[in-house]
XYZ file of C-alpha atoms in Angstrom:
710
model
C 71.206 54.068 87.088
C 72.520 53.628 90.744
C 73.481 57.285 90.852
C 69.689 58.122 90.295
C 68.721 56.236 93.470
C 68.900 59.147 95.836
C 66.245 60.827 93.656
C 63.864 58.018 94.209
C 63.921 57.903 97.888
C 61.660 59.817 100.372
C 63.581 62.250 102.524
C 61.591 61.154 105.645
C 61.650 57.342 105.605
C 64.787 56.944 103.384
C 62.968 54.210 101.317
C 61.640 54.304 97.663
C 58.676 56.456 97.354
C 55.305 54.756 98.085
C 52.327 56.634 96.526
C 54.319 59.938 96.374
C 52.508 63.209 96.452
C 53.735 66.602 95.117
C 53.978 69.514 97.544
C 53.553 73.065 96.197
C 57.312 73.512 96.597
C 57.710 70.756 93.813
C 59.316 68.245 96.369
C 57.785 64.875 96.933
C 56.788 62.801 99.923
C 55.261 59.346 100.604
C 51.608 59.823 101.408
C 52.194 57.917 104.571
C 55.143 59.980 105.517
C 53.339 63.261 104.856
C 50.655 62.104 107.268
C 53.366 61.218 109.891
C 54.936 64.751 109.801
C 51.601 66.745 110.135
C 51.465 69.148 112.981
C 48.351 70.579 114.289
C 48.272 74.554 114.360
C 46.478 76.963 116.748
C 42.787 77.497 115.952
C 43.261 81.196 115.401
C 45.785 80.580 112.547
C 43.393 78.008 110.671
C 42.670 78.754 107.031
C 38.893 79.195 107.924
C 39.692 81.909 110.527
C 41.939 83.746 108.166
C 39.300 83.704 105.359
C 36.707 84.848 107.806
C 38.925 87.856 108.729
C 38.983 88.738 105.092
C 42.674 88.285 104.456
C 42.011 86.324 101.346
C 45.480 84.722 101.495
C 45.998 81.695 99.257
C 46.741 78.340 100.948
C 50.038 78.260 98.895
C 51.126 81.737 99.585
C 54.778 81.369 100.571
C 55.202 84.752 101.846
C 52.838 83.836 104.733
C 53.986 80.155 104.850
C 57.572 81.102 105.546
C 56.271 83.112 108.620
C 55.088 79.669 110.003
C 58.318 77.840 109.256
C 58.795 74.885 111.514
C 62.528 74.896 110.761
C 64.796 76.007 113.593
C 67.763 77.917 112.142
C 69.925 77.210 115.231
C 71.064 73.611 115.405
C 69.311 73.114 118.607
C 67.576 69.838 117.943
C 64.037 71.470 118.211
C 61.580 72.749 115.755
C 59.035 75.428 116.643
C 56.369 77.488 115.069
C 57.887 80.744 113.913
C 54.549 82.559 113.845
C 52.630 80.935 116.747
C 53.811 82.150 120.122
C 51.461 79.607 121.892
C 52.316 76.661 119.973
C 54.349 74.010 121.819
C 57.795 72.904 120.441
C 58.228 69.574 119.002
C 61.565 67.544 119.168
C 63.173 67.337 115.831
C 64.386 64.056 114.497
C 66.334 62.961 111.450
C 65.303 60.644 108.648
C 67.647 57.810 107.648
C 69.146 60.146 104.877
C 69.936 62.943 107.400
C 67.125 65.295 106.568
C 65.412 67.003 109.543
C 61.774 65.783 110.051
C 59.036 66.908 112.466
C 56.965 64.097 114.087
C 53.367 64.939 115.068
C 52.747 66.376 118.438
C 50.220 63.478 118.990
C 50.328 60.083 117.315
C 47.543 59.580 114.783
C 44.703 57.366 115.787
C 44.632 53.816 114.582
C 42.410 53.373 111.528
C 41.875 50.675 108.849
C 41.501 53.304 106.200
C 44.291 54.055 103.689
C 46.559 56.990 104.344
C 44.702 59.000 101.594
C 41.178 58.459 103.097
C 42.065 58.706 106.778
C 40.949 62.039 108.285
C 43.710 64.415 109.276
C 43.519 66.569 112.378
C 41.788 69.881 112.237
C 44.072 72.865 111.207
C 47.015 70.553 110.269
C 50.223 72.055 108.927
C 52.917 70.293 106.985
C 56.548 71.328 106.507
C 58.576 70.179 103.565
C 61.687 68.394 105.095
C 63.919 69.542 102.225
C 63.228 73.196 101.715
C 61.448 73.770 105.130
C 58.440 75.642 103.714
C 55.191 75.317 105.631
C 51.600 75.477 104.767
C 48.252 74.736 106.508
C 46.106 72.002 104.951
C 42.562 72.822 103.873
C 39.496 70.575 104.401
C 40.690 68.167 101.637
C 43.748 67.208 103.682
C 46.515 65.354 101.955
C 44.001 64.668 99.067
C 44.634 68.320 98.027
C 48.013 67.369 96.814
C 48.516 65.642 93.341
C 49.866 62.125 92.960
C 53.231 61.771 91.242
C 52.417 58.884 88.957
C 55.522 59.484 86.874
C 57.698 58.984 89.917
C 55.901 55.792 90.681
C 56.594 54.511 87.216
C 60.244 55.389 87.394
C 60.606 53.662 90.617
C 58.845 50.517 89.233
C 61.343 50.470 86.251
C 64.329 51.061 88.422
C 63.358 48.178 90.848
C 62.711 45.884 87.849
C 66.121 46.637 86.551
C 67.812 45.528 89.768
C 68.622 41.805 89.852
C 69.514 41.800 93.582
C 67.182 40.110 96.177
C 64.373 42.109 97.410
C 65.052 43.849 100.826
C 62.744 44.603 103.688
C 61.401 48.169 103.552
C 61.074 48.730 107.229
C 64.425 47.619 108.562
C 66.117 50.563 110.387
C 69.775 49.827 109.646
C 71.013 47.167 107.149
C 67.897 46.010 105.327
C 67.430 42.226 105.507
C 66.147 40.043 102.630
C 62.350 40.258 102.372
C 60.344 37.073 102.994
C 56.744 38.343 102.188
C 54.946 41.221 100.563
C 51.578 42.557 101.590
C 49.507 43.149 98.447
C 47.189 45.729 100.300
C 50.025 47.622 101.968
C 52.256 47.248 99.045
C 55.307 46.724 101.461
C 58.050 44.084 101.512
C 58.714 42.704 104.976
C 61.358 40.452 106.653
C 60.094 38.130 109.434
C 61.047 40.403 112.341
C 59.460 43.494 110.672
C 56.373 41.565 109.635
C 55.656 40.371 113.231
C 56.309 43.815 114.615
C 54.664 45.999 112.027
C 52.117 43.790 110.315
C 50.611 41.478 112.988
C 48.234 38.813 111.697
C 45.143 40.046 113.803
C 42.876 42.916 113.801
C 42.202 44.834 110.569
C 45.515 43.496 109.081
C 44.481 39.841 109.348
C 42.505 40.202 106.129
C 45.544 41.416 104.172
C 47.067 38.984 101.688
C 50.635 38.167 102.119
C 52.613 36.686 99.136
C 56.236 35.740 98.434
C 58.446 38.595 97.415
C 58.970 37.341 93.850
C 55.211 37.132 93.340
C 54.648 40.444 94.799
C 57.232 42.025 92.353
C 55.411 40.314 89.445
C 52.018 41.488 90.653
C 53.284 44.971 91.151
C 54.856 44.979 87.749
C 51.673 43.690 86.059
C 49.172 45.850 88.004
C 47.565 48.489 85.810
C 49.035 51.983 86.030
C 46.688 54.298 87.987
C 45.249 57.106 86.016
C 45.958 60.592 87.442
C 42.736 62.114 88.702
C 41.805 65.787 89.649
C 42.585 66.648 93.246
C 39.345 68.712 93.465
C 37.095 66.384 91.451
C 38.100 62.878 92.162
C 35.912 61.232 89.595
C 37.361 63.262 86.737
C 40.509 62.645 84.864
C 42.940 65.396 83.862
C 42.041 66.637 80.292
C 43.466 70.005 79.884
C 46.457 72.127 81.210
C 46.192 75.385 83.036
C 48.846 77.762 81.726
C 48.518 80.266 84.581
C 48.557 77.770 87.441
C 50.974 75.354 85.582
C 49.111 72.254 86.532
C 46.732 69.659 84.780
C 43.010 70.244 85.353
C 39.783 68.490 84.629
C 36.637 69.441 82.642
C 34.730 70.478 85.819
C 37.684 72.693 86.847
C 37.135 74.703 83.652
C 33.342 74.859 83.919
C 32.840 75.690 87.581
C 36.128 75.687 89.477
C 38.755 78.242 90.080
C 40.441 77.663 86.632
C 37.317 78.800 84.700
C 38.887 82.110 83.702
C 42.338 80.923 83.189
C 44.076 80.175 79.965
C 44.135 76.401 79.199
C 45.649 74.350 76.568
C 45.359 70.674 75.352
C 47.108 68.228 77.695
C 48.694 66.140 74.903
C 50.016 69.335 73.230
C 51.542 70.573 76.495
C 52.853 67.242 77.282
C 54.827 67.203 74.107
C 55.885 70.791 74.459
C 57.290 70.186 78.017
C 58.861 66.985 76.962
C 60.694 69.071 74.167
C 61.616 71.724 76.724
C 63.053 69.144 79.203
C 64.963 67.499 76.551
C 66.533 70.785 75.477
C 67.419 71.570 79.089
C 68.854 68.136 79.443
C 71.070 68.780 76.406
C 72.468 71.849 78.308
C 72.974 69.890 81.405
C 74.542 67.129 79.478
C 77.145 69.516 78.133
C 77.875 70.648 81.594
C 78.283 67.126 82.790
C 80.616 66.442 79.858
C 82.687 69.457 80.878
C 82.673 68.348 84.468
C 84.145 65.046 83.425
C 86.823 66.654 81.334
C 87.448 69.040 84.294
C 87.961 66.109 86.661
C 90.488 64.537 84.304
C 92.312 67.965 84.260
C 92.286 68.047 88.049
C 93.689 64.515 88.330
C 96.412 65.434 85.886
C 97.014 68.521 87.978
C 97.459 66.245 91.122
C 100.213 64.334 89.298
C 101.916 67.525 88.096
C 101.707 69.052 91.621
C 103.412 66.051 93.071
C 106.166 66.065 90.455
C 106.671 69.895 90.899
C 106.655 69.531 94.613
C 109.572 67.023 94.601
C 111.558 69.321 92.154
C 110.864 72.336 94.284
C 111.770 70.588 97.539
C 115.069 69.619 96.072
C 115.676 73.148 94.931
C 114.815 74.465 98.330
C 117.076 71.950 100.245
C 119.950 72.873 97.806
C 119.470 76.587 98.430
C 119.303 76.101 102.246
C 122.395 73.898 102.092
C 124.200 76.525 100.368
C 123.257 79.130 103.088
C 124.420 76.530 105.705
C 127.856 76.055 103.967
C 128.384 79.784 103.689
C 127.527 80.081 107.422
C 129.885 77.245 108.292
C 132.649 78.991 106.290
C 131.955 82.286 108.043
C 131.991 80.403 111.414
C 135.383 78.963 110.642
C 136.600 82.537 109.872
C 135.239 83.971 113.075
C 136.586 81.145 115.134
C 140.002 81.854 113.677
C 139.759 85.383 114.888
C 138.759 84.207 118.367
C 141.726 81.796 118.404
C 144.084 84.672 117.299
C 142.665 86.858 120.112
C 143.114 83.929 122.413
C 146.756 83.434 121.550
C 147.401 87.184 121.863
C 145.942 87.326 125.382
C 147.839 84.335 126.416
C 151.140 85.686 125.082
C 150.622 89.037 126.903
C 149.810 87.344 130.098
C 152.667 84.817 129.804
C 155.106 87.556 129.124
C 154.019 89.486 132.235
C 154.288 86.213 134.171
C 157.871 85.680 132.895
C 158.751 89.312 133.543
C 157.205 89.373 137.080
C 158.848 86.052 137.882
C 162.303 87.399 137.044
C 161.695 90.635 139.081
C 160.272 88.588 141.985
C 163.411 86.406 141.931
C 165.667 89.352 142.026
C 163.667 91.021 144.682
C 163.677 87.884 146.947
C 167.464 87.460 146.345
C 168.018 91.096 147.474
C 165.898 90.558 150.583
C 167.606 87.540 151.574
C 171.141 89.094 150.960
C 170.017 92.163 153.087
C 168.769 89.985 155.877
C 172.098 88.315 156.039
C 173.870 91.657 155.942
C 171.762 92.807 158.914
C 173.149 89.797 160.998
C 176.768 91.206 160.660
C 178.190 92.571 163.901
C 180.964 94.509 162.400
C 179.732 98.233 162.323
C 182.428 99.545 160.063
C 181.939 96.794 157.494
C 178.115 97.148 157.669
C 178.314 100.971 157.131
C 180.521 100.536 154.139
C 177.690 98.830 152.118
C 174.583 99.956 153.909
C 173.920 103.149 151.758
C 174.189 101.183 148.572
C 171.854 98.545 149.825
C 169.287 101.086 150.993
C 169.374 102.749 147.548
C 168.961 99.406 145.859
C 165.945 98.551 148.095
C 164.257 101.842 147.275
C 165.004 101.435 143.694
C 163.551 98.022 143.666
C 160.488 99.152 145.550
C 159.897 101.810 143.012
C 160.018 99.318 140.237
C 156.939 97.626 141.784
C 155.149 100.831 141.572
C 151.742 101.681 139.877
C 150.793 99.256 137.014
C 153.431 96.723 137.743
C 151.127 94.402 139.733
C 148.042 95.155 137.418
C 147.324 92.687 134.646
C 148.045 94.041 131.227
C 145.301 91.981 129.652
C 141.691 91.369 130.638
C 140.214 87.890 130.597
C 137.176 89.198 128.609
C 137.116 88.915 124.818
C 136.433 92.379 123.259
C 134.767 90.667 120.437
C 130.962 91.006 119.897
C 129.342 89.131 117.213
C 126.435 91.207 115.756
C 124.029 88.395 114.424
C 120.866 90.353 114.628
C 120.775 91.420 110.863
C 121.413 87.824 109.770
C 118.751 86.484 112.187
C 116.348 89.078 110.827
C 117.107 88.082 107.231
C 116.611 84.352 108.023
C 113.299 85.127 109.786
C 112.325 87.208 106.684
C 113.364 84.340 104.272
C 110.320 83.468 102.263
C 109.104 82.635 98.774
C 108.602 85.416 96.097
C 105.759 85.422 93.726
C 106.902 83.879 90.459
C 104.113 85.291 88.356
C 102.827 88.821 88.947
C 98.987 88.962 89.084
C 98.942 92.804 89.326
C 101.554 95.498 88.485
C 104.112 96.529 90.912
C 104.156 100.153 92.231
C 105.828 103.022 90.356
C 109.305 104.181 91.177
C 109.283 106.622 94.164
C 110.611 110.247 93.691
C 112.995 111.753 96.272
C 111.934 115.184 97.265
C 115.317 116.941 97.258
C 114.044 120.053 98.986
C 113.194 118.112 102.090
C 116.328 115.926 102.251
C 119.066 117.232 104.484
C 121.836 116.263 106.840
C 122.611 117.483 110.390
C 125.851 116.486 112.217
C 125.881 112.711 111.596
C 122.189 112.261 110.829
C 120.420 112.265 107.507
C 116.652 113.085 106.745
C 115.266 111.811 103.545
C 111.667 112.220 102.142
C 110.131 110.703 99.036
C 106.630 110.402 97.379
C 104.880 108.430 94.731
C 104.574 109.898 91.136
C 101.558 112.152 90.893
C 99.964 109.952 88.038
C 100.599 106.627 89.788
C 97.535 104.497 89.890
C 99.090 101.361 91.724
C 99.139 101.773 95.408
C 102.214 101.088 97.509
C 102.087 99.090 100.694
C 105.394 100.197 101.930
C 108.939 101.591 101.067
C 112.508 100.327 101.519
C 115.212 102.873 102.163
C 118.907 101.895 101.517
C 122.171 103.598 102.294
C 125.770 102.601 101.605
C 128.434 102.464 104.232
C 129.745 105.965 103.430
C 132.878 104.513 101.709
C 131.248 103.443 98.376
C 130.419 100.032 99.693
C 127.347 97.858 99.451
C 123.877 99.274 100.144
C 122.012 98.078 103.236
C 118.367 98.503 104.377
C 117.972 101.215 106.927
C 114.091 101.518 106.902
C 111.163 99.362 105.866
C 107.591 100.808 106.399
C 104.686 102.901 105.185
C 106.165 106.345 105.997
C 107.486 108.566 103.325
C 110.108 110.211 105.609
C 112.892 108.864 107.563
C 115.768 110.211 109.663
C 118.937 107.934 109.910
C 121.232 108.634 112.954
C 124.643 107.345 113.843
C 126.361 108.030 110.548
C 130.041 108.676 110.140
C 131.214 112.345 110.294
C 132.893 113.821 107.269
C 131.544 111.008 105.018
C 129.669 110.768 101.686
C 126.633 108.490 101.669
C 124.527 107.311 98.694
C 120.900 106.834 99.369
C 118.047 105.214 97.341
C 114.441 104.087 97.900
C 111.962 101.606 96.220
C 108.283 100.771 96.860
C 106.676 97.454 97.233
C 103.344 95.710 97.285
C 102.071 92.144 97.277
C 103.074 91.688 93.598
C 106.668 92.865 94.095
C 109.077 95.743 94.391
C 109.486 98.825 92.057
C 112.739 99.845 90.526
C 115.022 102.021 92.710
C 114.689 105.711 92.725
C 117.585 107.981 91.589
C 120.581 107.804 94.032
C 120.848 110.868 96.251
C 124.452 111.780 97.537
C 124.527 113.011 101.211
C 127.497 114.645 102.896
C 127.585 114.569 106.754
C 129.311 117.282 108.818
C 133.217 117.584 108.749
C 133.291 118.191 112.531
C 130.904 117.029 115.343
C 128.684 119.407 117.348
C 127.348 117.741 120.571
C 126.657 118.218 124.103
C 126.575 116.071 127.276
C 123.824 113.485 127.459
C 121.632 113.828 130.609
C 120.223 110.351 129.918
C 123.714 108.712 130.221
C 124.884 110.656 133.229
C 125.095 109.513 136.849
C 122.335 110.807 139.083
C 124.800 113.013 141.006
C 125.932 114.820 137.750
C 124.689 118.459 137.446
C 124.369 119.956 133.901
C 123.831 123.477 132.826
C 124.521 125.805 129.997
C 122.387 123.716 127.457
C 124.188 120.567 128.770
C 127.595 121.982 127.905
C 128.751 122.648 131.438
C 128.943 119.883 134.082
C 129.845 119.473 137.745
C 128.885 116.951 140.486
C 127.094 117.037 143.862
C 129.175 114.125 145.208
C 132.765 113.913 146.518
C 133.149 110.720 144.677
C 133.890 110.500 141.026
C 130.897 110.401 138.658
C 130.786 109.720 134.975
C 128.838 111.575 132.064
C 128.981 110.747 128.248
C 128.522 112.871 125.244
C 125.484 112.490 123.052
C 127.360 111.492 119.938
C 129.198 108.356 119.218
C 132.117 107.998 116.828
C 133.183 104.855 115.035
C 134.987 106.367 111.970
C 137.019 109.461 111.210
C 139.261 112.008 113.245
C 137.448 113.943 115.991
C 138.750 116.697 118.420
C 136.987 118.406 121.203
C 138.226 120.491 124.194
C 137.047 121.013 127.876
C 137.942 124.099 129.872
C 138.362 123.918 133.732
C 135.931 126.408 135.248
C 136.489 125.513 138.857
C 139.278 123.407 140.429
C 139.377 123.195 144.186
C 141.439 120.943 146.611
C 143.430 119.445 143.862
C 140.954 116.680 142.692
C 141.792 113.993 139.850
C 139.229 114.588 136.989
C 139.421 112.225 134.032
C 138.878 112.880 130.421
C 138.636 110.502 127.349
C 136.234 108.129 125.604
C 133.977 105.257 126.746
C 131.502 102.686 125.678
C 127.903 103.329 126.292
C 127.777 100.665 129.136
C 130.795 102.117 131.024
C 130.516 102.223 134.947
C 129.076 105.570 136.005
C 130.063 105.492 139.738
C 133.823 105.216 139.577
C 136.661 107.174 137.921
C 136.764 107.020 134.178
C 139.215 104.227 133.251
C 138.595 101.954 136.157
C 136.762 99.455 134.073
C 137.755 97.974 130.577
C 134.987 100.109 128.864
C 136.818 103.524 129.174
C 140.146 104.833 127.941
C 141.069 108.105 130.002
C 143.770 110.459 131.145
C 143.240 111.468 134.854
C 145.328 114.563 135.946
C 145.949 116.602 139.155
C 147.764 119.828 139.627
C 151.207 118.272 139.082
C 151.055 115.319 136.732
C 148.719 112.889 134.810
C 148.276 109.153 134.118
C 146.692 107.235 131.395
C 144.341 104.603 132.680
C 142.222 101.769 131.052
C 140.904 98.718 132.949
C 142.428 100.126 136.160
C 145.883 99.989 134.684
C 147.993 103.335 135.280
C 150.659 103.967 132.718
C 152.867 106.761 131.364
C 153.086 109.264 134.349
C 153.733 112.669 132.896
C 154.718 115.779 134.617
C 152.379 118.836 134.232
C 148.980 119.324 135.664
C 145.970 121.546 135.567
C 144.575 124.579 137.207
C 141.560 126.733 136.935
C 141.204 128.074 133.245
C 143.265 125.153 131.829
C 142.130 123.611 128.603
C 142.094 119.711 127.910
C 142.156 118.504 124.369
C 140.951 115.044 123.313
C 141.991 113.876 119.873
C 140.264 110.637 118.740
C 141.757 109.315 115.391
C 139.807 106.333 114.358
C 141.556 106.104 111.011
C 144.818 105.490 112.798
C 142.998 103.789 115.899
C 144.709 106.206 118.372
C 143.665 108.381 121.309
C 145.953 111.457 122.242
C 145.453 114.122 124.988
C 146.503 117.752 125.172
C 146.888 120.264 127.982
C 146.895 123.936 126.915
C 147.446 123.081 123.233
C 150.549 120.910 124.232
C 150.451 117.055 123.794
C 150.561 115.379 127.221
C 152.866 112.514 127.077
C 152.982 110.012 124.247
C 150.078 108.648 122.192
C 147.866 107.387 125.137
C 146.254 104.404 123.503
C 146.572 102.478 120.265
C 144.383 99.918 118.448
C 141.212 101.397 119.655
C 138.200 100.217 117.520
C 134.508 100.314 117.805
C 131.888 102.885 118.922
C 133.138 105.567 121.357
C 131.452 108.344 123.210
C 133.230 111.364 124.760
C 133.397 110.924 128.449
C 134.258 112.857 131.646
C 134.489 111.809 135.234
C 134.658 114.432 138.042
C 133.395 115.377 141.628
C 132.032 118.515 143.264
C 135.456 120.151 143.471
C 135.566 120.562 139.611
C 133.449 122.227 136.994
C 134.269 121.842 133.146
C 132.609 123.180 129.969
C 132.649 121.310 126.706
C 133.650 122.985 123.329
C 132.808 121.060 120.108
C 132.867 121.685 116.414
C 136.666 122.416 116.609
C 138.758 121.291 113.711
C 141.763 119.079 114.147
C 144.969 121.030 115.335
C 147.066 121.960 112.324
C 150.198 120.368 113.660
C 148.371 117.019 113.964
C 146.987 117.308 110.481
C 150.473 118.059 109.110
C 151.913 115.111 111.026
C 149.192 112.705 109.842
C 149.725 113.829 106.090
C 153.390 113.083 106.527
C 152.783 109.743 108.020
């Protein structure tokens, strides 16, 4: 029963209905509350003026009534006439149950008449506080609305069923216990509310106040008021108008607006509507039963979700812990490599310290001995040993030549940890949908006629099957490492064509592609085998060159505008395989020292190639050459260059060696060993030299035969 209480309370005052009336929208209001929310409309919009204009609109025509809605859609706290430009706005208040109500523009004049008999202002308008539909009252005022006697009876029975003490009906917040009841007002009062709202003077002095219990009994025993016709107050309802769906009296049928309508007996329609309401309640009861069962199901789901959450969290923690353990193991392996590099560097530096210390001790001893010899005053004895001492001094000085006082090892570690793929994978770590709600895309088809390779780049193209109905949101292209190893993702996106650069020369790659959408991924396409070029074709890269470098002949010929050495790189980088290229000397003036070799992308561009640790080079003049890396000069070799000479550079990344040639003859021993990583062809020169690059050259035969024997 308590769940029904909100149905029994007025949306304006928040208390139980007192003398409820039924609005045309089927909502109810206390008669007194209905009078309190009346608003006077402009004269030009009165029902009489509209009838006089011949509009013939019914008082209950909601198409017109909605145009006069007093409800403000914006939550501004004000209500206004939607159809009356001249009407003043009225502050909007809220009833105790939170429904917006509209107080009258002017307070009603005091009267001793009941709310039903008191006159209402001319051209009054009322707005339902629940659905916010508005209508203008006719001359009958509030008497034109039927009384809801059934609702009164339900409220009486509900109040009788409550054993709690009677509460004051006028307290604003927490209702206090009632002390009296006014039989004429039919209202329960506490002492403060009685003194404030029902003073014992004036017209209210004649009202009879009784104890609350006596008032409840008198209200319960009072005869039920008989519903009378709103148009003919002396007539009781006797028939039911089927067209208007309302009870009518005998005079309404004889001379009223229902005279031509279809009517039926009141008792028969009463039983029929009771039966219809009972049937409707049966359906609603089934829905309520289903709702209760559904609530039980939801509560069980709450418990199941909590259990599954604990289990899933444990699984997630275990998976993440496994990843952390694998990362820690890899960390230990990488630290071991760093320690190995650390020990190697220390050993080289310590050996050089020991060697240099021994030579310095010998040199110092020789110097001290020579100083003592110079002190001798015997010319013949001095001349006997002076030639030998002079040769020893010159020989010792030559031993401190180029490279001796240069560190053989750099302090930097040439180890670079590439953690970007792993970080990307960690950032992309996410849950996959366990149950597919829609199908995955079809397997893509590689378009063989559009797939090709050029140099060390591969272009692949694919499409969805012609009859595929499931759209793909994107594609994932994968290639192996060129040696039959694991596949790796090289492209993820919506495009159906991709060019992959930086592959190894003379290598065979396997490629495959798959599609994906929100549901999941498709199977892989057929694997496509790609073969990169055996030899490299490339030119100098203007973007990597120093600003003083001058390029011509489609970036194959290069010189410089400065007397200082400047560096330029080739466009193609190598990290695997055997590669050979040549450079011809087009101009050679004033015996400069051009340098040829390989370098990293971030090599210094304003010094001779090999001055820093990012380049490995041979610099040569017209008589001899040196190998240089990290400003360390080694292996001076006789034989230089002139105009027309050819320099050959052989980079064997399979054996990790770099070798140089002059005019098809190897210049000195193998220049550098243990070279690993990504290398770009490089040259440094000044304005006295011009060279031209020749690529796409196979490895010299003698080297190929030597490599096969090895």
